[in-house]
Coordinates of C-alpha atoms in Angstrom, one line a residue:
Chain A
M730 CA 1.4 -26.5 -24.0
K731 CA 1.3 -29.2 -21.2
I732 CA 1.7 -28.1 -17.7
T733 CA 5.1 -29.5 -16.9
K734 CA 8.2 -28.2 -14.8
A735 CA 9.9 -27.4 -18.0
A736 CA 7.0 -25.4 -19.3
I737 CA 6.8 -23.4 -16.1
E738 CA 10.5 -22.6 -16.2
R739 CA 10.2 -21.6 -19.9
A740 CA 7.3 -19.4 -19.0
E741 CA 9.2 -17.7 -16.2
K742 CA 12.1 -16.8 -18.6
L743 CA 9.7 -15.8 -21.3
I744 CA 7.6 -13.3 -19.2
Q745 CA 10.4 -12.1 -17.1
P746 CA 11.2 -9.0 -19.2
Y747 CA 7.6 -7.7 -18.8
I748 CA 6.7 -8.4 -15.2
H749 CA 7.8 -7.4 -11.7
K750 CA 9.4 -9.9 -9.3
T751 CA 7.0 -8.9 -6.6
P752 CA 8.0 -8.5 -2.9
V753 CA 7.2 -10.8 -0.1
L754 CA 6.0 -8.8 3.0
T755 CA 5.6 -9.8 6.5
N756 CA 3.8 -7.8 9.4
Q757 CA 4.8 -8.2 13.0
S758 CA 1.6 -7.0 14.4
I759 CA -0.6 -9.2 12.2
N760 CA 1.5 -12.1 13.2
E761 CA 1.2 -11.2 17.0
L762 CA -2.6 -10.8 16.5
T763 CA -3.3 -14.1 14.9
G764 CA -0.5 -16.3 16.1
I765 CA 0.3 -17.3 12.5
D766 CA 3.6 -16.6 10.8
F767 CA 2.3 -14.9 7.6
Y768 CA 4.2 -14.2 4.3
F769 CA 2.4 -12.1 1.8
K770 CA 3.3 -12.3 -2.0
C771 CA 2.2 -8.9 -3.2
E772 CA 0.9 -9.3 -6.7
N773 CA -1.0 -6.1 -5.9
F774 CA 2.3 -4.6 -6.9
Q775 CA 2.5 -6.6 -10.1
K776 CA 2.3 -4.9 -13.6
I777 CA -1.3 -4.0 -14.1
G778 CA -1.9 -4.4 -10.3
A779 CA -2.6 -8.2 -10.4
F780 CA -1.0 -11.6 -11.1
K781 CA -3.1 -11.9 -14.3
I782 CA -0.3 -10.5 -16.4
R783 CA 1.6 -13.6 -15.7
G784 CA -0.7 -16.0 -17.6
G785 CA -2.0 -13.5 -20.0
M786 CA 1.5 -12.4 -21.1
H787 CA 2.6 -16.1 -21.3
A788 CA -0.3 -17.3 -23.4
T789 CA 0.2 -14.2 -25.8
L790 CA 3.9 -14.9 -26.2
N791 CA 3.2 -18.4 -27.2
L792 CA 1.2 -17.4 -30.3
T793 CA 2.9 -17.7 -33.7
P794 CA 4.0 -14.5 -35.4
T795 CA 1.0 -15.0 -37.9
Q796 CA -1.5 -15.3 -35.0
L797 CA 0.1 -12.2 -33.2
K798 CA -0.6 -10.1 -36.4
S799 CA -4.4 -10.6 -35.9
G800 CA -4.2 -9.7 -32.3
I801 CA -5.7 -11.2 -29.1
A802 CA -9.2 -11.1 -27.6
T803 CA -11.1 -12.0 -24.5
H804 CA -14.1 -11.5 -22.4
S805 CA -13.4 -10.3 -18.8
S806 CA -14.7 -7.8 -16.4
G807 CA -11.5 -7.5 -14.5
N808 CA -7.8 -8.0 -14.4
H809 CA -7.4 -10.5 -17.1
A810 CA -8.8 -7.8 -19.4
Q811 CA -6.0 -5.4 -18.2
A812 CA -3.5 -8.2 -18.7
L813 CA -4.3 -8.8 -22.3
A814 CA -4.6 -5.0 -22.9
F815 CA -1.2 -4.5 -21.4
A816 CA 0.3 -7.4 -23.4
G817 CA -1.2 -5.9 -26.6
K818 CA 0.3 -2.5 -25.9
T819 CA 3.7 -4.0 -24.9
L820 CA 4.0 -6.2 -27.9
G821 CA 2.5 -3.7 -30.4
I822 CA -0.5 -5.9 -31.3
K823 CA -4.3 -5.3 -31.2
A824 CA -6.2 -6.4 -28.1
Y825 CA -10.1 -6.7 -28.2
I826 CA -11.6 -6.9 -24.8
V827 CA -15.3 -7.7 -24.3
M828 CA -16.5 -6.3 -21.0
P829 CA -19.9 -6.5 -19.3
S830 CA -21.7 -3.2 -18.7
S831 CA -21.5 -3.8 -15.0
S832 CA -17.6 -3.6 -15.0
P833 CA -16.2 -1.1 -12.6
Q834 CA -15.4 2.1 -14.4
V835 CA -11.8 2.2 -13.1
K836 CA -11.1 -1.2 -14.8
V837 CA -12.7 0.0 -18.2
N838 CA -10.6 3.1 -18.1
A839 CA -7.5 1.1 -17.4
V840 CA -8.1 -1.2 -20.3
R841 CA -8.6 1.7 -22.7
G842 CA -5.7 3.5 -21.3
Y843 CA -3.6 0.6 -22.6
G844 CA -4.9 1.2 -26.0
A845 CA -7.2 -1.8 -26.3
E846 CA -10.4 -1.8 -28.0
V847 CA -13.3 -2.3 -25.6
I848 CA -16.5 -3.9 -26.6
I849 CA -19.3 -3.4 -24.0
C850 CA -22.0 -6.1 -23.7
E851 CA -24.9 -7.1 -21.6
P852 CA -23.8 -8.6 -18.2
N853 CA -24.5 -12.2 -18.8
Q854 CA -22.5 -15.2 -20.0
Q855 CA -24.3 -15.6 -23.4
A856 CA -23.9 -11.9 -24.4
R857 CA -20.3 -12.0 -23.4
E858 CA -19.6 -15.2 -25.6
A859 CA -21.7 -13.8 -28.4
A860 CA -19.8 -10.6 -28.5
L861 CA -16.5 -12.4 -28.3
N862 CA -17.3 -14.8 -31.1
K863 CA -18.3 -11.8 -33.3
V864 CA -15.0 -10.0 -32.7
V865 CA -13.0 -13.2 -33.2
A866 CA -14.8 -13.9 -36.4
E867 CA -14.4 -10.3 -37.8
T868 CA -10.6 -9.9 -36.9
G869 CA -9.0 -13.4 -36.6
A870 CA -7.9 -12.5 -33.2
S871 CA -6.8 -15.4 -30.9
F872 CA -9.0 -15.9 -27.9
I873 CA -7.2 -16.1 -24.7
H874 CA -9.5 -17.6 -22.0
P875 CA -9.0 -16.2 -18.5
Y876 CA -8.3 -19.5 -16.9
D877 CA -9.4 -22.4 -19.1
N878 CA -6.2 -22.5 -20.9
D879 CA -3.0 -24.4 -20.0
D880 CA -0.7 -21.6 -21.1
V881 CA -2.5 -19.2 -18.8
I882 CA -2.3 -21.7 -15.9
I883 CA 1.5 -22.2 -16.6
G884 CA 2.1 -18.5 -16.4
Q885 CA 0.1 -18.3 -13.0
A886 CA 2.4 -21.0 -11.8
T887 CA 5.4 -18.8 -11.9
C888 CA 4.1 -16.9 -8.9
V889 CA 4.3 -19.7 -6.5
K890 CA 7.7 -20.6 -7.9
E891 CA 8.9 -17.2 -7.0
F892 CA 7.3 -17.4 -3.5
I893 CA 9.0 -20.8 -2.7
E894 CA 12.3 -19.5 -3.8
E895 CA 12.0 -16.4 -1.5
V896 CA 10.6 -18.5 1.5
P897 CA 11.9 -22.0 1.1
D898 CA 10.4 -23.2 4.3
L899 CA 6.9 -22.1 3.6
E900 CA 4.5 -24.8 4.9
V901 CA 1.1 -23.6 3.5
V902 CA 0.0 -21.5 0.6
I903 CA -3.5 -20.2 0.3
T904 CA -5.0 -18.5 -2.9
P905 CA -8.4 -17.1 -3.8
V906 CA -10.5 -19.2 -6.2
G907 CA -12.7 -17.8 -8.9
G908 CA -12.3 -19.6 -12.2
G909 CA -9.3 -21.5 -10.7
G910 CA -6.5 -20.4 -12.8
L911 CA -4.3 -18.9 -10.1
L912 CA -5.2 -21.9 -7.8
S913 CA -4.4 -24.5 -10.5
G914 CA -1.2 -22.8 -11.3
T915 CA -0.4 -22.7 -7.5
C916 CA -1.1 -26.5 -7.3
M917 CA 1.2 -27.3 -10.2
G918 CA 4.0 -25.1 -9.1
A919 CA 3.8 -26.4 -5.7
Y920 CA 3.7 -30.1 -7.0
Y921 CA 7.0 -29.5 -9.1
Y922 CA 8.9 -27.2 -6.7
K923 CA 7.9 -28.2 -3.1
P924 CA 5.6 -31.2 -3.1
D925 CA 5.0 -31.1 0.7
L926 CA 3.7 -27.4 0.5
K927 CA 0.0 -27.8 1.4
V928 CA -2.2 -25.9 -0.9
Y929 CA -5.5 -24.3 0.3
A930 CA -8.0 -22.0 -1.1
G931 CA -10.6 -19.3 0.1
E932 CA -13.9 -18.7 -1.6
P933 CA -16.6 -16.1 -0.6
E934 CA -19.9 -17.7 0.7
G935 CA -21.6 -15.5 -1.8
A936 CA -20.0 -17.3 -4.7
A937 CA -19.5 -20.8 -3.5
D938 CA -19.3 -22.6 -6.8
A939 CA -15.9 -24.3 -6.2
V940 CA -16.8 -25.8 -2.9
L941 CA -20.0 -27.1 -4.4
S942 CA -18.1 -28.4 -7.5
I943 CA -15.7 -30.3 -5.2
Q944 CA -18.6 -31.9 -3.4
T945 CA -20.4 -33.0 -6.5
G946 CA -17.3 -33.8 -8.6
K947 CA -18.6 -31.7 -11.6
V948 CA -18.4 -28.0 -12.5
E949 CA -21.4 -26.3 -10.6
K950 CA -22.6 -22.8 -10.6
A951 CA -22.8 -21.1 -7.2
P952 CA -26.0 -21.5 -5.4
F953 CA -26.4 -17.6 -5.2
I954 CA -24.1 -14.7 -6.0
N955 CA -23.8 -12.0 -3.3
T956 CA -20.3 -10.9 -2.4
I957 CA -18.0 -7.8 -2.4
A958 CA -15.3 -10.1 -3.9
D959 CA -16.1 -9.3 -7.4
G960 CA -13.1 -11.0 -8.9
L961 CA -14.3 -14.4 -7.8
L962 CA -17.7 -14.7 -9.5
T963 CA -16.7 -17.1 -12.3
T964 CA -17.1 -20.9 -12.2
L965 CA -14.4 -23.5 -12.4
S966 CA -13.8 -25.3 -15.9
E967 CA -13.3 -29.0 -16.3
R968 CA -9.6 -28.3 -16.5
T969 CA -9.2 -26.4 -13.3
L970 CA -11.6 -28.6 -11.4
A971 CA -9.5 -31.7 -12.3
I972 CA -6.3 -30.0 -11.1
I973 CA -8.0 -28.6 -7.9
K974 CA -9.7 -32.0 -7.1
E975 CA -6.3 -33.6 -7.1
H976 CA -4.1 -31.2 -5.2
V977 CA -6.0 -28.8 -3.0
T978 CA -6.4 -29.8 0.7
T979 CA -9.5 -27.7 1.5
I980 CA -11.4 -24.7 0.1
F981 CA -12.6 -22.6 3.0
L982 CA -15.7 -20.4 2.7
V983 CA -15.7 -16.8 4.3
S984 CA -18.4 -14.3 4.7
D985 CA -18.3 -10.7 3.4
E986 CA -18.1 -9.5 6.9
E987 CA -14.9 -11.7 7.3
I988 CA -13.6 -10.3 4.0
K989 CA -14.1 -6.7 5.3
S990 CA -12.3 -7.4 8.6
A991 CA -9.4 -8.8 6.7
L992 CA -9.3 -6.0 4.4
K993 CA -9.3 -3.5 7.3
L994 CA -6.4 -5.4 8.8
I995 CA -4.3 -5.3 5.7
Y996 CA -5.0 -1.5 5.0
E997 CA -4.4 -0.5 8.6
R998 CA -1.4 -2.6 9.6
M999 CA 0.3 -3.2 6.2
K1000 CA -0.6 0.2 4.5
I1001 CA -1.1 -1.5 1.1
I1002 CA -4.1 -1.4 -1.1
V1003 CA -5.6 -4.8 -2.1
E1004 CA -8.9 -6.0 -3.6
P1005 CA -11.5 -7.7 -1.6
S1006 CA -11.1 -10.7 -3.8
C1007 CA -7.4 -10.9 -2.9
V1008 CA -8.0 -11.0 0.9
V1009 CA -10.3 -13.9 0.8
P1010 CA -7.4 -16.4 1.7
F1011 CA -6.2 -14.2 4.4
A1012 CA -9.7 -14.2 5.9
A1013 CA -9.8 -17.8 5.6
A1014 CA -6.6 -18.4 7.5
I1015 CA -7.8 -16.1 10.3
K1016 CA -11.2 -18.0 10.5
N1017 CA -9.3 -21.2 10.8
K1018 CA -6.4 -19.9 12.8
E1019 CA -6.2 -23.0 15.1
L1020 CA -5.2 -25.1 12.0
F1021 CA -2.4 -22.7 11.0
K1022 CA -1.1 -21.6 14.5
G1023 CA 2.7 -21.2 14.5
K1024 CA 2.9 -22.3 10.9
K1025 CA 4.6 -20.4 8.0
V1026 CA 1.5 -19.6 5.9
G1027 CA 1.9 -18.0 2.4
I1028 CA -0.9 -15.8 1.1
I1029 CA -0.9 -14.8 -2.5
L1030 CA -2.2 -11.2 -2.4
S1031 CA -3.6 -11.5 -5.9
G1032 CA -4.4 -7.9 -6.9
G1033 CA -4.9 -4.3 -5.9
N1034 CA -7.3 -2.8 -8.5
V1035 CA -10.1 -1.3 -6.4
D1036 CA -12.6 1.4 -7.2
L1037 CA -11.9 4.0 -4.4
T1038 CA -15.6 4.9 -4.2
K1039 CA -16.3 1.5 -2.8
F1040 CA -14.7 2.3 0.4
A1041 CA -17.8 4.1 1.4
E1042 CA -19.7 0.9 1.2
W1043 CA -17.1 -1.2 3.0
F1044 CA -16.3 1.2 5.6
P1045 CA -19.3 3.5 6.1
P1046 CA -18.8 6.6 8.3
S1047 CA -20.2 5.9 11.9
T1048 CA -23.4 7.8 12.4
Chain B
M997 CA 21.8 18.4 21.7
K998 CA 23.0 20.7 18.8
I999 CA 21.9 19.7 15.3
T1000 CA 25.4 18.7 13.9
K1001 CA 26.5 16.0 11.4
A1002 CA 27.9 14.0 14.3
A1003 CA 24.6 14.2 16.1
I1004 CA 22.6 12.8 13.1
E1005 CA 25.0 10.0 12.8
R1006 CA 24.8 9.1 16.5
A1007 CA 21.0 9.3 16.2
E1008 CA 20.9 6.9 13.2
K1009 CA 22.9 4.4 15.2
L1010 CA 20.8 4.8 18.5
I1011 CA 17.4 4.4 16.8
Q1012 CA 18.4 1.8 14.2
P1013 CA 17.4 -1.3 16.4
Y1014 CA 13.8 0.1 16.8
I1015 CA 12.9 1.4 13.3
H1016 CA 12.6 0.1 9.8
K1017 CA 14.8 1.2 7.0
T1018 CA 12.0 2.2 4.7
P1019 CA 12.1 1.3 1.1
V1020 CA 12.2 3.9 -1.8
L1021 CA 9.6 3.2 -4.4
T1022 CA 9.3 4.4 -8.0
N1023 CA 6.2 4.2 -10.4
Q1024 CA 6.5 4.2 -14.0
S1025 CA 3.0 5.3 -14.8
I1026 CA 3.2 8.2 -12.4
N1027 CA 6.5 9.3 -14.1
E1028 CA 5.0 9.0 -17.5
L1029 CA 1.9 11.0 -16.4
T1030 CA 3.9 13.8 -14.9
G1031 CA 7.1 14.0 -16.8
I1032 CA 8.9 13.8 -13.4
D1033 CA 11.3 11.2 -12.1
F1034 CA 9.7 10.6 -8.7
Y1035 CA 11.3 8.7 -5.8
F1036 CA 9.0 8.0 -2.9
K1037 CA 10.6 7.4 0.6
C1038 CA 7.9 5.3 2.2
E1039 CA 7.6 6.3 5.8
N1040 CA 4.1 5.0 5.7
F1041 CA 5.8 1.5 6.1
Q1042 CA 7.8 2.8 9.1
K1043 CA 7.1 1.5 12.6
I1044 CA 3.9 3.1 13.9
G1045 CA 3.2 4.0 10.3
A1046 CA 4.9 7.4 10.3
F1047 CA 8.4 9.1 10.3
K1048 CA 7.6 10.4 13.8
I1049 CA 9.1 7.4 15.5
R1050 CA 12.5 8.7 14.3
G1051 CA 12.4 11.8 16.4
G1052 CA 10.3 10.4 19.2
M1053 CA 12.6 7.5 19.8
H1054 CA 15.7 9.6 19.5
A1055 CA 14.6 12.1 22.1
T1056 CA 13.6 9.3 24.5
L1057 CA 16.9 7.5 24.1
N1058 CA 18.7 10.8 25.0
L1059 CA 17.0 11.0 28.5
T1060 CA 19.0 9.9 31.5
P1061 CA 18.2 6.7 33.3
T1062 CA 16.6 8.8 36.1
Q1063 CA 14.5 10.7 33.7
L1064 CA 13.5 7.5 31.9
K1065 CA 12.2 6.1 35.3
S1066 CA 9.4 8.9 35.4
G1067 CA 8.5 8.3 32.0
I1068 CA 7.7 10.6 29.0
A1069 CA 4.7 12.8 28.1
T1070 CA 3.4 14.9 25.2
H1071 CA 0.3 16.4 23.7
S1072 CA -0.5 15.3 20.1
S1073 CA -3.5 14.3 18.1
G1074 CA -1.5 12.1 15.8
N1075 CA 1.5 10.2 14.8
H1076 CA 3.8 11.8 17.5
A1077 CA 1.4 10.5 20.2
Q1078 CA 1.9 7.0 18.7
A1079 CA 5.7 7.4 18.5
L1080 CA 6.0 8.1 22.1
A1081 CA 3.6 5.3 23.1
F1082 CA 5.6 2.9 21.0
A1083 CA 8.9 4.2 22.6
G1084 CA 7.4 3.7 26.0
K1085 CA 6.3 0.1 25.3
T1086 CA 9.6 -0.7 23.7
L1087 CA 11.7 0.6 26.3
G1088 CA 9.6 -0.4 29.2
I1089 CA 8.6 3.0 30.5
K1090 CA 5.5 4.9 31.1
A1091 CA 4.2 7.3 28.3
Y1092 CA 1.5 9.9 29.0
I1093 CA -0.3 11.3 26.0
V1094 CA -2.6 14.2 26.1
M1095 CA -4.9 13.9 23.1
P1096 CA -7.7 16.4 22.0
S1097 CA -11.2 14.9 22.0
S1098 CA -11.3 15.5 18.3
S1099 CA -8.5 13.0 17.6
P1100 CA -9.4 10.2 15.0
Q1101 CA -10.5 7.1 17.0
V1102 CA -8.0 4.9 15.1
K1103 CA -5.2 7.1 16.5
V1104 CA -6.5 7.0 20.1
N1105 CA -6.9 3.2 19.8
A1106 CA -3.4 2.7 18.4
V1107 CA -1.9 4.9 21.3
R1108 CA -3.8 2.8 24.0
G1109 CA -2.8 -0.4 22.0
Y1110 CA 0.8 0.4 22.9
G1111 CA -0.1 0.5 26.5
A1112 CA 0.2 4.4 26.9
E1113 CA -2.0 6.4 29.2
V1114 CA -4.3 8.6 27.3
I1115 CA -5.5 11.9 28.8
I1116 CA -8.4 13.3 26.6
C1117 CA -8.7 17.2 26.8
E1118 CA -10.8 19.8 25.0
P1119 CA -9.5 20.4 21.4
N1120 CA -7.8 23.8 21.9
Q1121 CA -4.1 24.7 22.6
Q1122 CA -4.7 26.0 26.3
A1123 CA -6.5 22.8 27.2
R1124 CA -3.7 20.7 25.8
E1125 CA -1.0 22.6 27.6
A1126 CA -2.9 22.7 30.9
A1127 CA -3.4 18.9 30.7
L1128 CA 0.0 18.3 29.9
N1129 CA 1.5 20.5 32.5
K1130 CA -0.7 18.8 35.1
V1131 CA 0.4 15.3 34.1
V1132 CA 4.2 16.4 34.1
A1133 CA 3.8 18.1 37.7
E1134 CA 2.2 14.8 39.0
T1135 CA 4.5 12.2 37.5
G1136 CA 7.7 14.0 36.7
A1137 CA 7.5 12.7 33.2
S1138 CA 9.9 14.4 30.6
F1139 CA 7.9 16.4 28.0
I1140 CA 9.0 15.7 24.5
H1141 CA 7.6 18.3 22.2
P1142 CA 6.5 16.9 18.7
Y1143 CA 8.9 19.3 16.9
D1144 CA 10.1 22.3 18.9
N1145 CA 13.0 20.0 20.2
D1146 CA 16.4 19.6 18.7
D1147 CA 16.8 15.9 19.5
V1148 CA 13.3 15.4 17.6
I1149 CA 14.6 17.3 14.7
I1150 CA 17.9 15.3 14.7
G1151 CA 15.9 12.0 14.6
Q1152 CA 13.8 13.3 11.6
A1153 CA 17.0 14.1 9.8
T1154 CA 17.9 10.4 9.6
C1155 CA 15.1 10.0 7.0
V1156 CA 16.6 12.3 4.3
K1157 CA 20.1 10.8 5.2
E1158 CA 18.9 7.3 4.2
F1159 CA 17.1 8.8 1.1
I1160 CA 20.3 10.4 -0.2
E1161 CA 22.2 7.2 0.4
E1162 CA 19.8 5.2 -1.6
V1163 CA 19.3 7.8 -4.4
P1164 CA 22.6 9.7 -4.4
D1165 CA 21.8 11.7 -7.6
L1166 CA 18.5 13.1 -6.1
E1167 CA 18.1 16.7 -7.2
V1168 CA 15.1 17.8 -5.3
V1169 CA 13.4 16.7 -2.0
I1170 CA 9.9 17.9 -0.8
T1171 CA 8.3 17.3 2.5
P1172 CA 5.0 18.3 4.1
V1173 CA 5.1 21.2 6.7
G1174 CA 3.0 21.2 9.9
G1175 CA 5.1 22.2 12.8
G1176 CA 8.3 21.9 10.8
G1177 CA 10.0 19.0 12.5
L1178 CA 10.4 16.8 9.4
L1179 CA 11.1 19.8 7.2
S1180 CA 13.8 21.2 9.6
G1181 CA 15.4 17.6 9.9
T1182 CA 15.3 17.4 6.1
C1183 CA 16.9 20.8 5.6
M1184 CA 19.7 19.9 8.1
G1185 CA 20.3 16.4 6.6
A1186 CA 20.5 17.8 3.2
Y1187 CA 22.8 20.6 4.4
Y1188 CA 25.3 18.0 5.9
Y1189 CA 25.0 15.1 3.3
K1190 CA 24.1 16.8 0.0
P1191 CA 24.3 20.6 0.0
D1192 CA 23.2 21.0 -3.5
L1193 CA 20.0 19.1 -2.8
K1194 CA 17.1 21.6 -3.1
V1195 CA 14.6 21.4 -0.2
Y1196 CA 11.0 22.4 -0.9
A1197 CA 7.8 21.9 1.1
G1198 CA 4.1 21.5 0.5
E1199 CA 1.4 23.0 2.8
P1200 CA -2.3 23.0 2.5
E1201 CA -4.2 26.3 1.6
G1202 CA -6.4 25.5 4.5
A1203 CA -3.5 25.6 7.1
A1204 CA -1.2 28.0 5.5
D1205 CA 0.7 29.2 8.5
A1206 CA 4.2 28.4 7.3
V1207 CA 3.9 30.3 4.1
L1208 CA 2.6 33.4 6.1
S1209 CA 5.4 33.0 8.7
I1210 CA 8.1 33.1 5.9
Q1211 CA 6.5 36.2 4.5
T1212 CA 6.4 38.2 7.8
G1213 CA 9.4 36.6 9.3
K1214 CA 7.8 35.5 12.5
V1215 CA 5.7 32.5 13.7
E1216 CA 2.1 33.2 12.6
K1217 CA -1.1 31.2 12.9
A1218 CA -2.9 30.1 9.8
P1219 CA -5.4 32.7 8.4
F1220 CA -8.0 29.9 8.6
I1221 CA -8.1 26.1 9.1
N1222 CA -10.0 24.1 6.6
T1223 CA -8.3 20.9 5.2
I1224 CA -8.4 17.2 5.1
A1225 CA -4.6 17.2 5.8
D1226 CA -5.2 16.9 9.5
G1227 CA -1.5 16.2 10.3
L1228 CA -0.4 19.7 9.3
L1229 CA -2.6 22.0 11.4
T1230 CA 0.1 23.1 13.9
T1231 CA 2.2 26.3 13.6
L1232 CA 5.9 26.5 13.3
S1233 CA 8.1 27.3 16.3
E1234 CA 10.8 29.9 16.5
R1235 CA 13.3 27.1 16.2
T1236 CA 11.9 25.4 13.1
L1237 CA 11.1 28.8 11.4
A1238 CA 14.8 29.8 11.8
I1239 CA 15.9 26.7 10.0
I1240 CA 13.2 26.7 7.3
K1241 CA 13.8 30.4 6.6
E1242 CA 17.5 29.7 5.9
H1243 CA 17.3 26.5 4.0
V1244 CA 13.9 26.0 2.1
T1245 CA 13.7 27.2 -1.4
T1246 CA 9.9 27.5 -1.6
I1247 CA 6.8 26.3 0.4
F1248 CA 4.0 25.5 -2.1
L1249 CA 0.3 25.7 -1.2
V1250 CA -2.0 23.1 -2.5
S1251 CA -5.9 22.9 -2.3
D1252 CA -7.9 20.0 -0.9
E1253 CA -9.0 19.1 -4.3
E1254 CA -5.4 18.8 -5.4
I1255 CA -4.6 16.7 -2.2
K1256 CA -7.4 14.3 -3.1
S1257 CA -6.2 13.9 -6.8
A1258 CA -2.8 13.1 -5.5
L1259 CA -4.1 10.7 -3.0
K1260 CA -6.1 8.9 -5.8
L1261 CA -3.0 8.7 -7.9
I1262 CA -0.9 7.2 -5.2
Y1263 CA -3.8 4.6 -4.2
E1264 CA -4.6 3.6 -7.7
R1265 CA -1.1 3.6 -9.2
M1266 CA 1.1 2.6 -6.3
K1267 CA -1.4 0.5 -4.3
I1268 CA -0.2 1.9 -1.0
I1269 CA -2.0 3.7 1.9
V1270 CA -0.9 7.1 2.7
E1271 CA -2.5 10.0 4.8
P1272 CA -3.7 13.1 3.1
S1273 CA -1.0 15.1 5.0
C1274 CA 1.6 13.0 3.3
V1275 CA 0.7 13.5 -0.2
V1276 CA 0.8 17.3 0.2
P1277 CA 4.4 17.5 -1.3
F1278 CA 3.5 15.1 -4.2
A1279 CA 0.5 17.3 -5.0
A1280 CA 2.7 20.4 -4.9
A1281 CA 5.1 18.9 -7.4
I1282 CA 2.4 17.9 -9.7
K1283 CA 0.9 21.5 -9.5
N1284 CA 4.4 22.9 -10.3
K1285 CA 5.4 20.3 -12.9
E1286 CA 7.1 22.7 -15.2
L1287 CA 9.6 23.6 -12.5
F1288 CA 10.4 19.8 -11.9
K1289 CA 10.2 18.3 -15.3
G1290 CA 12.8 15.6 -16.0
K1291 CA 14.2 16.1 -12.5
K1292 CA 14.8 13.4 -9.9
V1293 CA 12.3 14.5 -7.3
G1294 CA 12.2 12.8 -3.8
I1295 CA 9.0 12.8 -1.9
I1296 CA 8.9 11.8 1.8
L1297 CA 5.6 10.0 2.1
S1298 CA 5.5 10.8 5.7
G1299 CA 2.7 8.4 7.1
G1300 CA -0.1 6.0 6.4
N1301 CA -2.4 6.2 9.4
V1302 CA -5.8 6.9 7.9
D1303 CA -9.3 6.4 9.3
L1304 CA -10.8 4.2 6.6
T1305 CA -14.3 5.7 7.1
K1306 CA -12.8 8.9 5.7
F1307 CA -12.7 7.4 2.2
A1308 CA -16.4 8.1 2.0
E1309 CA -15.8 11.7 2.3
W1310 CA -12.7 11.8 0.0
F1311 CA -14.1 9.6 -2.7
P1312 CA -17.9 9.7 -2.5
P1313 CA -19.8 7.1 -4.6
S1314 CA -21.1 8.6 -7.8
T1315 CA -24.8 9.4 -7.6

């Protein structure tokens, strides 16, 4: 399906019975501290704990009854896996999820908890694709890519649409960028519903493929991978790069130390649980606060599925 | 001021400009898991991150202009300290806070952040009282006790009043019990606004003074102190014991393991940050789930001020 205004509106109606309209929160002490007027769209409170249910559910609902009968499949170490597992459970169809052996146990458990069939593979791209092709060949399930899929991008676009409706005078929106599904959807939603809304993105220094891809103009791998933002390790696709190149003002890089400081601020001041990947845009805004001073800046807090044992690493006890 | 219905209504109006009307959240997966219809009154989202601002602000606003000029004082290792510090800052008066040297750094910093004067003392009751008496003698500040004070109890009662207004068919409400301020306020609020609402409390096994006090009929110390619920270490007072004896159905004891499981459930499913002390009633409900099955059970999530480095202790990385 083409990414049009009508498609986004149709998607919103289709997925509405299955998702939450997430709240937009503000925090006085964070605003005082930064001089920025922040609005947080809390997709950490979304069904399955992340925005991914929007795209996953929309792509699933667009399958034909015959396709639905054979189920859905994907490879994902993260929230897209949970999204399809949840879609499968909700719609009463099979979901096959290929997950790398490096996936956080909390995410594997959550996927199994929704009744999906988990296929564990080696943690590399070839193994993931091989395992996925095998399950698709054996079952006839429809492969729903985490982001290289227009229906998925249309689903993610519903998030910024809600955000604009709730905060009509928003001036800036910043999202994280991994594969670029949320960012592309945000670009297209902003384009159709508030063309003067500036779209930025935040990316970890330790997974800087999107910044590099914008520089060279083609899909690049990150020069190196080393970050706690484990939801943002994937590269862009041709599809997402094309949208991002056209619509995104700047992609900011942030360090893991900046991500941890931003996490601490959200935990301590807002009392909500978010993933490291999800505070990358907030960290980027703080790092570039002169640019955003006094502006109404929207942050899409993309998810809240964390492994609690990771806190020991992020916030070690003082010795 | 006597604890009457009129006093609670007056308190609500007085403090309304300074506090948040906190949201009541529900969580489908927790309800499915437990078979209980839970409602969570989120005082972790309250100003200063805890319900204590209700009582602290109310007691301060009841002082005369002359009293206000000399400031307010208390001894507290925790959220009451922040409440008075915030009240002092908001009303433009001095706040003197005696804090034991064992106080979490995050709480000392927060109190200083509100501009209060912190007096650090040895971590025992005599040292706290001596330091407090000294500061009161020197400054003429009004001592506002964390819970042995009717104005404080009246302020805390506004919480259950809001809760009942939002969930009129609530059948049960459970609060934590430390010194008994919130529990006493909840008893009196329930008594005036929904007399058939059953009030329970949760207490840590490692600070079981309230259960013992109910058994013997007089204010007792805990047999031993050993719990992660560090907001619940204080003993009752004659005043709070009298109210609790008359109105509370049962005080349940829970272990630290049960507290940690309850914390994990709230963090993972609800994506909100709460203190260990604050999940004690939730842990108690889960432990006694046969009693509450199918019932509409209200939990007052009393606060969200945690030291993030504590997660390493509560959720150690698997080895």
